[in-house]
Backbone as a ProteinNet text record, in pm:
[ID]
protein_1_A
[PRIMARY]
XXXXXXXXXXXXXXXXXXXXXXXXXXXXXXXXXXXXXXXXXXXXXXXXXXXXXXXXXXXXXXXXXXXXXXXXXXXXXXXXXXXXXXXXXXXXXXXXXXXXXXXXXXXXXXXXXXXXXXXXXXXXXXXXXXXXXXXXXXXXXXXXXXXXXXXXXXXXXXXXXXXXXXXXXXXXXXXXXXXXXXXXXXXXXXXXXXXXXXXXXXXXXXXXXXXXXXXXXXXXXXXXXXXXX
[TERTIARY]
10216.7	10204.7	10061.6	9951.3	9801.1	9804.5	9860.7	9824.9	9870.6	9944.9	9976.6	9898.4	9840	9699.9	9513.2	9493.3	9361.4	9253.9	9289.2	9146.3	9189	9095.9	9125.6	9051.7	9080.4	8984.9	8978.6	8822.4	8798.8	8768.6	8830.8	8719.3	8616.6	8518.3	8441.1	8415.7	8407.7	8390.4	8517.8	8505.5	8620.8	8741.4	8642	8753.8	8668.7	8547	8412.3	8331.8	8283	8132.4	8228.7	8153.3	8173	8045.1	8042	7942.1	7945.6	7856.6	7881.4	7741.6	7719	7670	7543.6	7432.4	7369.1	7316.9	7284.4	7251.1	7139.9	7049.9	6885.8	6862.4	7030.4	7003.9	7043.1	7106.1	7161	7007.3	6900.7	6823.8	6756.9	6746.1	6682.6	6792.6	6925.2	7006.1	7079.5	7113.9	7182.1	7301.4	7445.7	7517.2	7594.6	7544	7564.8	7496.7	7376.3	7294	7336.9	7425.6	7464.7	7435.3	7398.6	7308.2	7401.1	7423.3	7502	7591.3	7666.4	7727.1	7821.5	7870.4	7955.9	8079.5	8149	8241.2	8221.9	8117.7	8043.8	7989.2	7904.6	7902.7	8033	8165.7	8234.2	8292.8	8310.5	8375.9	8268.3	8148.4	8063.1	8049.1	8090.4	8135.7	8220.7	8357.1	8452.8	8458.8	8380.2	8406.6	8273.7	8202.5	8133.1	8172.4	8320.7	8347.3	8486.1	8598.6	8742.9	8744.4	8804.6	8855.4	8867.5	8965.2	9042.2	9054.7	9080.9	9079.1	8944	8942.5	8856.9	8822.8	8726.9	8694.6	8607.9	8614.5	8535.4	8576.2	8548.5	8545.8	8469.9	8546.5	8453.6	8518.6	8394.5	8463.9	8507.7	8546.3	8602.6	8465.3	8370.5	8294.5	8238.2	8188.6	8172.3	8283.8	8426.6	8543.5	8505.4	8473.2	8445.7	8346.8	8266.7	8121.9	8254.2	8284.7	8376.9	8460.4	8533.6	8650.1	8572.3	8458.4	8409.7	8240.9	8230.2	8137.5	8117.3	8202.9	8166	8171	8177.6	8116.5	7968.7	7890.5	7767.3	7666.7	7546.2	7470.2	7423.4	7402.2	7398.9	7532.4	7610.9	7739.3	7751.4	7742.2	7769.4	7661.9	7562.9	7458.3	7492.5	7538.3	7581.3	7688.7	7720.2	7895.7	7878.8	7761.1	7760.3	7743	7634.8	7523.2	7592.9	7661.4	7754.7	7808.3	7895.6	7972.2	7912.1	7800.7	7732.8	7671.1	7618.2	7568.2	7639.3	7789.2	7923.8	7946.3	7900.1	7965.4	7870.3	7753.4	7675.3	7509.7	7489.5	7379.9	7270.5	7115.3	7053.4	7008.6	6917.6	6925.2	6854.7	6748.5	6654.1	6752.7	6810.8	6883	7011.9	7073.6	7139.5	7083	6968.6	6880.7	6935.4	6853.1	6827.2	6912.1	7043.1	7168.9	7271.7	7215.3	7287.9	7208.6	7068.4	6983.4	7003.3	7101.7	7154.2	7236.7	7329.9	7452.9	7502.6	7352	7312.8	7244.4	7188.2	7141.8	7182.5	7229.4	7318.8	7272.7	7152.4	7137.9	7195.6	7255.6	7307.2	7431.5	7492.3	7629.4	7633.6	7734.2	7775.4	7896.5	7857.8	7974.2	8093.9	8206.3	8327	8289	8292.6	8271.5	8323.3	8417.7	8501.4	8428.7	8343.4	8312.7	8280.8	8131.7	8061.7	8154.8	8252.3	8330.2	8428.3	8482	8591.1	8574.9	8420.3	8370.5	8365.8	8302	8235.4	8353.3	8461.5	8586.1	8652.9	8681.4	8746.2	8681.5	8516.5	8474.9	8482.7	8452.3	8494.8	8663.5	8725.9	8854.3	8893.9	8786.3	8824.1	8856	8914.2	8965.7	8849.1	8860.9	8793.5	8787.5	8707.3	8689.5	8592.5	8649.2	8553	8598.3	8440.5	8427.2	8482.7	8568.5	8666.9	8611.6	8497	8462	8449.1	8468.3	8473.3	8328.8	8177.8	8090.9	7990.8	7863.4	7786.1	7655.9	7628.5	7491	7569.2	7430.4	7457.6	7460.2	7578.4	7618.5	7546.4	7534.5	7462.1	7375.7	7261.5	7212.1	7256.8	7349.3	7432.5	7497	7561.3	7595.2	7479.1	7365.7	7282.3	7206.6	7233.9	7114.2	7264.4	7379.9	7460.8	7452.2	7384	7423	7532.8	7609.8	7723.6	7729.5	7622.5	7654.4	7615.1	7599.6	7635.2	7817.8	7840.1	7943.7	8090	8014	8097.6	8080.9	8217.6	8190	8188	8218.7	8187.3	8234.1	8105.5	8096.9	8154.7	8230.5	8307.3	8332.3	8181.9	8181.8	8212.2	8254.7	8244.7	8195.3	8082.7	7950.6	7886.6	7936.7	7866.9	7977.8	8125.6	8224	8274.7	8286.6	8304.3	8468.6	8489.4	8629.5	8644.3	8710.3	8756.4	8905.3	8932.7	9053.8	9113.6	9239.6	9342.8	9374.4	9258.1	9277.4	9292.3	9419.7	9419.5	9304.8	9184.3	9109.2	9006.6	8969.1	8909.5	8941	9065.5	9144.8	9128.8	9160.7	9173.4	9072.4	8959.8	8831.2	8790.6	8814.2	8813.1	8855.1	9014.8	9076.2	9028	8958.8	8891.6	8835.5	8726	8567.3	8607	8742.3	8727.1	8836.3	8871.5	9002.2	9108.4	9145.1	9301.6	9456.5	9541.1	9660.1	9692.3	9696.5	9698.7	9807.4	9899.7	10010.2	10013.8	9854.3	9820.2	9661.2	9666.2	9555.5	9593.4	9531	9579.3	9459.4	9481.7	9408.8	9362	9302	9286.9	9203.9	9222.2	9167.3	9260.2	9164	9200.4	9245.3	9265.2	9326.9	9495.1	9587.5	9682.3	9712.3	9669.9	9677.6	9574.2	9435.6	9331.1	9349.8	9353.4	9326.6	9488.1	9575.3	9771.5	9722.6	9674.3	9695.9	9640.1	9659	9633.4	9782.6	9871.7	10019.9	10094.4	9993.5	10058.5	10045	9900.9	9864.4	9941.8	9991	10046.1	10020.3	9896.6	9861.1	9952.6	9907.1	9988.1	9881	9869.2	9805.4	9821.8	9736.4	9736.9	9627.2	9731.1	9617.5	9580.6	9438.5	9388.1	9345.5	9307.5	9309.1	9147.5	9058.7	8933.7	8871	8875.2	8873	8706.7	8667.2	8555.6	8521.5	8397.9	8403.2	8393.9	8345.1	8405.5	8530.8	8637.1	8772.9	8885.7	8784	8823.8	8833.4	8795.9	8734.5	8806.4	8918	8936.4	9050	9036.4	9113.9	9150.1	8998.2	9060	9136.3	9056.8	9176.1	9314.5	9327.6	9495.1	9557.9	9466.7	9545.5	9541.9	9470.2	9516.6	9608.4	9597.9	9728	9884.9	9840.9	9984.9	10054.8	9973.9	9958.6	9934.1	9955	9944.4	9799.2	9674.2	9558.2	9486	9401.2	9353.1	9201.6	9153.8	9012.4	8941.7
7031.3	7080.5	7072.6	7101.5	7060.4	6939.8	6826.1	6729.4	6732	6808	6796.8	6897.7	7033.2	7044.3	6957.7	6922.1	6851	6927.7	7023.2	7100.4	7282.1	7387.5	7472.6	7553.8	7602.1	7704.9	7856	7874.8	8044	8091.2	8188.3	8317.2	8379.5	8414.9	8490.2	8635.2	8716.4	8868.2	8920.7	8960.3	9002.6	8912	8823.8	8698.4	8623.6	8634.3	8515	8608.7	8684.7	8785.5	8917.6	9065.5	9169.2	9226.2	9303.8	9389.9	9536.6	9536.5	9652.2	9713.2	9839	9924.5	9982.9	9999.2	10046.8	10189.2	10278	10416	10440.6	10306.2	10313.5	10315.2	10225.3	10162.2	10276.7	10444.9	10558.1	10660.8	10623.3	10692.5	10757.5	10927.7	10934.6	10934.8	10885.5	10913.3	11021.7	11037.6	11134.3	11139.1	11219.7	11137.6	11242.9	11338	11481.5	11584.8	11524	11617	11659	11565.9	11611.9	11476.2	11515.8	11376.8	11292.8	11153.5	11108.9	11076.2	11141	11130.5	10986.5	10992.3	10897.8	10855.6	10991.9	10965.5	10883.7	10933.3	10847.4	10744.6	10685.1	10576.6	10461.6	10530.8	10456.7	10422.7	10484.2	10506.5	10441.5	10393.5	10340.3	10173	10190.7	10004.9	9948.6	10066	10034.5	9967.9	10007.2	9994.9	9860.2	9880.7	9719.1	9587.8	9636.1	9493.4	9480	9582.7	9554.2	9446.9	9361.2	9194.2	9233.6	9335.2	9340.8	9468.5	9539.7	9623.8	9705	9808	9893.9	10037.8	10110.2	10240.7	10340	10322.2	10383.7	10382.5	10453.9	10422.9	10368.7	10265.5	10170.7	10134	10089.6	10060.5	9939.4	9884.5	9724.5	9687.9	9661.5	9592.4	9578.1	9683.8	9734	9634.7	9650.1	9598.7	9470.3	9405.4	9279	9213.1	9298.5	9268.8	9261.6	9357.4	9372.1	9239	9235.7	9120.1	8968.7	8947.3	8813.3	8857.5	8917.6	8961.2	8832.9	8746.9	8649.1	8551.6	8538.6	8431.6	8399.5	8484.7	8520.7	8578.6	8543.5	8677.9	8803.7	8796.7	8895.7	8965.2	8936.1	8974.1	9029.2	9032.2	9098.7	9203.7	9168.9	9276.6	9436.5	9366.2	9469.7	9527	9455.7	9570.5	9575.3	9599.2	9654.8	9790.1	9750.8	9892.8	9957.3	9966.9	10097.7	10104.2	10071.2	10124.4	10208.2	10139.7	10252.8	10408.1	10383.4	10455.1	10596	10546.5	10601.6	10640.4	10651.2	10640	10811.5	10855.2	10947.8	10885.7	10802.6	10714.2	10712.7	10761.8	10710.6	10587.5	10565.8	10428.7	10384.4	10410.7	10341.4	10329.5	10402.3	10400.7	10301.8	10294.6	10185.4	10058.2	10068.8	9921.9	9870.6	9967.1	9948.6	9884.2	9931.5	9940	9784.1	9803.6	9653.8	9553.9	9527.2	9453.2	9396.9	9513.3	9521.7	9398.4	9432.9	9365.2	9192.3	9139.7	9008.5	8972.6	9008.7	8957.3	8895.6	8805.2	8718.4	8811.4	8844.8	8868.3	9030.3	9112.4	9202	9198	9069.1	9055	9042.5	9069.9	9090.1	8959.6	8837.2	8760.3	8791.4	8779	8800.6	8723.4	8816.9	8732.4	8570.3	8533	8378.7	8319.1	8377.2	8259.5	8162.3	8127.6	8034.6	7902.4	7926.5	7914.2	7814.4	7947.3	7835	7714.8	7734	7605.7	7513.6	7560.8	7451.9	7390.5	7416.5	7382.5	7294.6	7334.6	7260.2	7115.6	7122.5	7036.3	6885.4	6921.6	6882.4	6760.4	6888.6	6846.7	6731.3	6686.8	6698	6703.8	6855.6	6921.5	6972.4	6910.2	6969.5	7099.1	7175.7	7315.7	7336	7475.2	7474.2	7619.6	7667.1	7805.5	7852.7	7917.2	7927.3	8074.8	8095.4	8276.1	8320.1	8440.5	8500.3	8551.5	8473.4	8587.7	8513.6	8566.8	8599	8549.4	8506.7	8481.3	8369.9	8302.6	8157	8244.6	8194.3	8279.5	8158.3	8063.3	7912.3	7983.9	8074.6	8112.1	8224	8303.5	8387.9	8283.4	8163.2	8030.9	7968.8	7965.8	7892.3	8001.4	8114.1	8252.2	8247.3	8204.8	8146.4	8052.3	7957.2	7789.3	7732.3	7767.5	7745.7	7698.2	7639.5	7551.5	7388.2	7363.5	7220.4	7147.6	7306.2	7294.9	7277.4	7352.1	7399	7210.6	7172.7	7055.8	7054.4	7163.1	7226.5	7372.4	7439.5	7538.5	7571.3	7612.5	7659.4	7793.2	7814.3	7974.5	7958.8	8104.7	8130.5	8059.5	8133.1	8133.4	7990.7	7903.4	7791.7	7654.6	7736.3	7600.6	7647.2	7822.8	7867.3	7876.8	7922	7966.8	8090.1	8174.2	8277.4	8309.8	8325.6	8319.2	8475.2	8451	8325.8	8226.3	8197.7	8077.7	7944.1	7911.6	7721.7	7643.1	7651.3	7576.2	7539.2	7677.4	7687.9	7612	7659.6	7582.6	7437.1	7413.7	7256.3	7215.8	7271.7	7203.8	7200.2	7309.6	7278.9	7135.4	7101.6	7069.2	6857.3	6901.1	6775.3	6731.3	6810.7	6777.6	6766.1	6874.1	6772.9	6598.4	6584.6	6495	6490.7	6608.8	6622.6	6730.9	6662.5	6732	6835	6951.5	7058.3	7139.7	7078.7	7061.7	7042.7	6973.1	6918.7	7033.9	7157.7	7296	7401.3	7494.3	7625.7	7745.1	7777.9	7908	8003.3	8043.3	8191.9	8315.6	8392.9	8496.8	8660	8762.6	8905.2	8987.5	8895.2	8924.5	8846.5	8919	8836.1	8823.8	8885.5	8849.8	8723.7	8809	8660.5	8527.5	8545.5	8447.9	8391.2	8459.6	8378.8	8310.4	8300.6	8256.3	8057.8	8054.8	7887.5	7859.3	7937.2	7887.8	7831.2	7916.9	7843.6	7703.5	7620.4	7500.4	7389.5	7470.8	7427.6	7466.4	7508	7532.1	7630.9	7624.9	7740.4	7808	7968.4	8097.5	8157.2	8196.7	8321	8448.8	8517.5	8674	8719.7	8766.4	8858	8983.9	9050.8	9248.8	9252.2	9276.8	9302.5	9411.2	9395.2	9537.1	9531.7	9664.5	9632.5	9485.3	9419.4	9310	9360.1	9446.4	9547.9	9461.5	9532.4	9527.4	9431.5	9335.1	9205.8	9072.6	9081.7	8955.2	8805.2	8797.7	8675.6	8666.4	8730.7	8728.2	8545.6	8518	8349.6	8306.9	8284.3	8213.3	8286.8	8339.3	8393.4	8311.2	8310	8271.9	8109.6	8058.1	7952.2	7921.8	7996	7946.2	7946.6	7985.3	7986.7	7880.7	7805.3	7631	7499.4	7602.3	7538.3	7460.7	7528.2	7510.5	7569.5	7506.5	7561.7	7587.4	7694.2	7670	7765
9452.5	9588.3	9640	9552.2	9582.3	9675	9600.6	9699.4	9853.3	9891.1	10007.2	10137.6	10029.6	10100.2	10123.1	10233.4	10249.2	10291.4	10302.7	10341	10407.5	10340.6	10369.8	10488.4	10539.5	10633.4	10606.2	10591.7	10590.5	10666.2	10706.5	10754	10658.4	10776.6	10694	10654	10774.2	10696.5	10668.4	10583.5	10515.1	10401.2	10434	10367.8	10222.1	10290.5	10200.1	10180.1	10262.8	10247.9	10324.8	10305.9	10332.8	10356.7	10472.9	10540.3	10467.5	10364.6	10262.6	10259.1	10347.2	10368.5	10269.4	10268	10144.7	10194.9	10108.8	10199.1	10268.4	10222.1	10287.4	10400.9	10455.6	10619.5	10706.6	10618.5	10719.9	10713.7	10651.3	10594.8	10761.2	10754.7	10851.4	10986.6	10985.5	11094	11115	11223.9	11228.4	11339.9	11322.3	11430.8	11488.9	11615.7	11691.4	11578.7	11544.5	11493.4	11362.1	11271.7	11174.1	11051.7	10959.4	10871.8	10877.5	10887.1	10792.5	10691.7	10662.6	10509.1	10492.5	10338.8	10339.5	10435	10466.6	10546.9	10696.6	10714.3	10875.4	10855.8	10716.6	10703.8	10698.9	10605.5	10606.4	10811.8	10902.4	10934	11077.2	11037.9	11176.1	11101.4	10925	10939.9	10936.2	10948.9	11009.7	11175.9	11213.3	11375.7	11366	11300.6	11291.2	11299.8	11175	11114.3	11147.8	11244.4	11262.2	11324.5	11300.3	11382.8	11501.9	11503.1	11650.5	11706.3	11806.5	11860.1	11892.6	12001.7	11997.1	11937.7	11956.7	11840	11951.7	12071.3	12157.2	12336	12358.8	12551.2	12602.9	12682.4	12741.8	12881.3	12935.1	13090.9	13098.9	13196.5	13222.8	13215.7	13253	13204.2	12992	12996.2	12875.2	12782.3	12818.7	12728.8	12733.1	12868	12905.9	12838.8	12793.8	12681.4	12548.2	12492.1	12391	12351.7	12423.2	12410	12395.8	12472.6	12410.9	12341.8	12289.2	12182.2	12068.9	12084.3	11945.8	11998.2	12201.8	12210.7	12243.6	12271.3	12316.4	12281.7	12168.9	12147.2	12190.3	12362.5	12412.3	12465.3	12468.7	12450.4	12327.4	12231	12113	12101	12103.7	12099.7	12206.9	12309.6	12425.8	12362.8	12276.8	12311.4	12151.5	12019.8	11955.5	11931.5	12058.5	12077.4	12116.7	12213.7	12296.2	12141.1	12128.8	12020.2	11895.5	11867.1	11747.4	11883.5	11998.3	12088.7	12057.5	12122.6	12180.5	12025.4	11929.6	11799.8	11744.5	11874.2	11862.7	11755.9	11769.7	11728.3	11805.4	11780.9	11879.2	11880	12034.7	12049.5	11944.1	11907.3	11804.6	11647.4	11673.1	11495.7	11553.8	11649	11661	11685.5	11689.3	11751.3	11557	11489.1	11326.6	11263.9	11292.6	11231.7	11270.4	11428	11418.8	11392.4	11379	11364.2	11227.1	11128.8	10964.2	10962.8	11132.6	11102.1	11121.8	11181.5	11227.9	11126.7	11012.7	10898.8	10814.1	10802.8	10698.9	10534.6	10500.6	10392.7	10364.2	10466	10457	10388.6	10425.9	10400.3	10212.1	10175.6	10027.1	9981.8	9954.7	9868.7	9839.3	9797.9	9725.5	9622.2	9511.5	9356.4	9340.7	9427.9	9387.3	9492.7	9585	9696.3	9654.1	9611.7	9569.1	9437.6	9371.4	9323.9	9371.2	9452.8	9519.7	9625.6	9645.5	9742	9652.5	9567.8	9446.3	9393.4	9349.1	9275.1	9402.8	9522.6	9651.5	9618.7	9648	9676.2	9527.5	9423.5	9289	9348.4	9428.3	9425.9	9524	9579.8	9741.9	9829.3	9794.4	9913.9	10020.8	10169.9	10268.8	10300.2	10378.7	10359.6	10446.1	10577.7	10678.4	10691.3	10742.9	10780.6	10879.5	10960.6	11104	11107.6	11173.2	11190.9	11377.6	11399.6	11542.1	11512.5	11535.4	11480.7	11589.8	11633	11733.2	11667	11541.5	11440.5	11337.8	11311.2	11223.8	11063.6	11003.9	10865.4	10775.2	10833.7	10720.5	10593.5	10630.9	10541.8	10438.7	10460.6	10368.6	10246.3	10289.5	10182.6	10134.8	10155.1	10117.5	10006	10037.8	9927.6	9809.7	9810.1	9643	9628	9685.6	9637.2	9681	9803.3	9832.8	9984	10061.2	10165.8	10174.2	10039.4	10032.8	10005.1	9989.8	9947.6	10023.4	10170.4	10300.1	10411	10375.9	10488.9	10628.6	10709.3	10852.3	10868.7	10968.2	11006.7	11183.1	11158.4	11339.6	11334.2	11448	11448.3	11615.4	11635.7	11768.8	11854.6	11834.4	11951.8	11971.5	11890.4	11868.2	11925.1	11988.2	12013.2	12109.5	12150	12303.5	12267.4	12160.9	12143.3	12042.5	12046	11946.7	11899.9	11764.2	11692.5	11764.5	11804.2	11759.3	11861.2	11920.6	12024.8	11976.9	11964	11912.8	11933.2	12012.5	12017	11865.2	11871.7	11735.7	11618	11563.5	11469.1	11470.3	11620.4	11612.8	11608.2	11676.2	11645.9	11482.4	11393.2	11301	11203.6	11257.8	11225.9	11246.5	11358.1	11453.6	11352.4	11285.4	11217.4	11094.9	11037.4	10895.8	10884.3	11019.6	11019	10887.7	10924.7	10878.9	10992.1	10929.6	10998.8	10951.3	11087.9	11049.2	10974.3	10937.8	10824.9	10720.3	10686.4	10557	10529.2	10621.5	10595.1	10582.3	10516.4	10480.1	10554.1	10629	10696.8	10596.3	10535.8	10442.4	10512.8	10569	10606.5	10625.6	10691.9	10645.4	10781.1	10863.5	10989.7	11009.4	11004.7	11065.5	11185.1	11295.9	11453.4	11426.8	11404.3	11445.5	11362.9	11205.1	11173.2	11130.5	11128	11167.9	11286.3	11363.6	11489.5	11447.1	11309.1	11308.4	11276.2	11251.7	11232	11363.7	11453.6	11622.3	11596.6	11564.3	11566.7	11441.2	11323.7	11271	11058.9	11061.7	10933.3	10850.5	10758.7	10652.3	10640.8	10624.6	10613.8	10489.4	10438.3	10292.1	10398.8	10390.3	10375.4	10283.3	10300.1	10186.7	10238.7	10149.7	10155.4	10167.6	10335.3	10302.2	10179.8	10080.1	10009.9	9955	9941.3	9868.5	9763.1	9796.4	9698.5	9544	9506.6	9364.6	9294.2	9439.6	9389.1	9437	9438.5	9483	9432.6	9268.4	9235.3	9267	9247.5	9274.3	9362.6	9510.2	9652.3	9666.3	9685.9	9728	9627	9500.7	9423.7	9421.5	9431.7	9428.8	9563.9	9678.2	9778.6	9780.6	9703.3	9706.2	9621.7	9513.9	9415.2	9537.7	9623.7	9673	9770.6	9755.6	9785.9	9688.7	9537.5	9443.4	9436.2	9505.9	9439.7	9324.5	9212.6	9092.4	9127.7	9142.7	9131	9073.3
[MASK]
+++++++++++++++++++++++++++++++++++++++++++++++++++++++++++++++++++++++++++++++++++++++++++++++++++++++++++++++++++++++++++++++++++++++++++++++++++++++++++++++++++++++++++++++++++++++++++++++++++++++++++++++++++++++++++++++++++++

């Protein structure tokens, strides 16, 4: 069955890398005058990193920042900030916090990433990054050794489309020239990233879970296309 996949597509947060919080970056905050704790940490990178929906009140404009946030840097920046703001954050500690969240080196691997590029590529199976994100992730693959490995990157902000808009996909689908019948979608959204089954691909979901307790998410999902890696 391998052979009849040619190339896979990832998402990225939650799928390849995870936005995993360290306690240094709450150091000093405070949120309605009350420190920090774990529970509010978990629960302000929740609203960082959900694919979809909102976590706050916002006006039609505000939403309007919201909803295309991953096509625009200042668009994302705008409708981060309210949200950590609105989240009881001040401004300077939300300046901090999202400044965390545009850092590629913030982001945390999934133990199989680097791996399963490396093994695709061995194979040659094609393999492209498909992310809704607002900042170039190139260097998060390059600090494992793993963007020689990536044969195209289709982010957002960089093609003027966001998942689950068919465009995306297909543009993906454009750059590595293959049929999208002959690709497998892998990501941790099923509204956003199912939305390549419209175009024609086959999908594996995976469970954003701590990268801890995650070790080998991708490979499992590819085994289910009868890939080995």
């Amino acid at each position: 069955m391998a052979d009849m996949v040619a190339a896979v597509l990832f998402d990225y947060s939650g799928t390849l890398f995870r936005l995993e919080e360290q306690d240094s970056w709450f150091a000093g905050m405070a949120v309605d005058e009350q420190a920090v704790d774990g529970h509010v940490q978990t629960e302000l990178m929740r609203r960082l990193t959900a694919p979809t929906g909102r976590s706050v009140e916002m006006t039609e404009d505000q939403y309007r920042a919201w909803a295309n946030r991953d096509l625009a840097p200042h668009l994302h920046r705008e409708a981060y900030l309210h949200v950590l703001r609105e989240s009881g954050l001040a401004d300077h500690h939300a300046e901090s916090l999202y400044n965390r969240v545009i850092d590629p080196a913030s982001w945390t691997a999934y133990p199989d990433t680097a791996r399963v590029f490396k093994s695709l590529k061995a194979q040659g199976v094609r393999t492209a990054v498909v992310s809704n994100i607002a900042f170039d992730v190139r260097p998060a693959f390059a600090a494992i050794g793993a963007a020689e490995h990536v044969d195209a990157f289709v982010l957002s902000f960089e093609v003027g489309a966001i998942k689950p808009d068919p465009a995306i996909f297909t543009t993906a689908l454009d750059r590595l020239g293959v049929a999208a019948p002959d690709a497998l979608m892998v990501g941790d959204s099923e509204e956003a990233d199912g939305g390549a089954r419209a175009v024609g691909c086959q999908f594996a979901l995976v469970d954003p879970l701590p990268t801890a307790e995650r070790p080998e998410g991708l490979i499992a999902a590819l085994q289910t296309v009868g890939i080995r890696a």
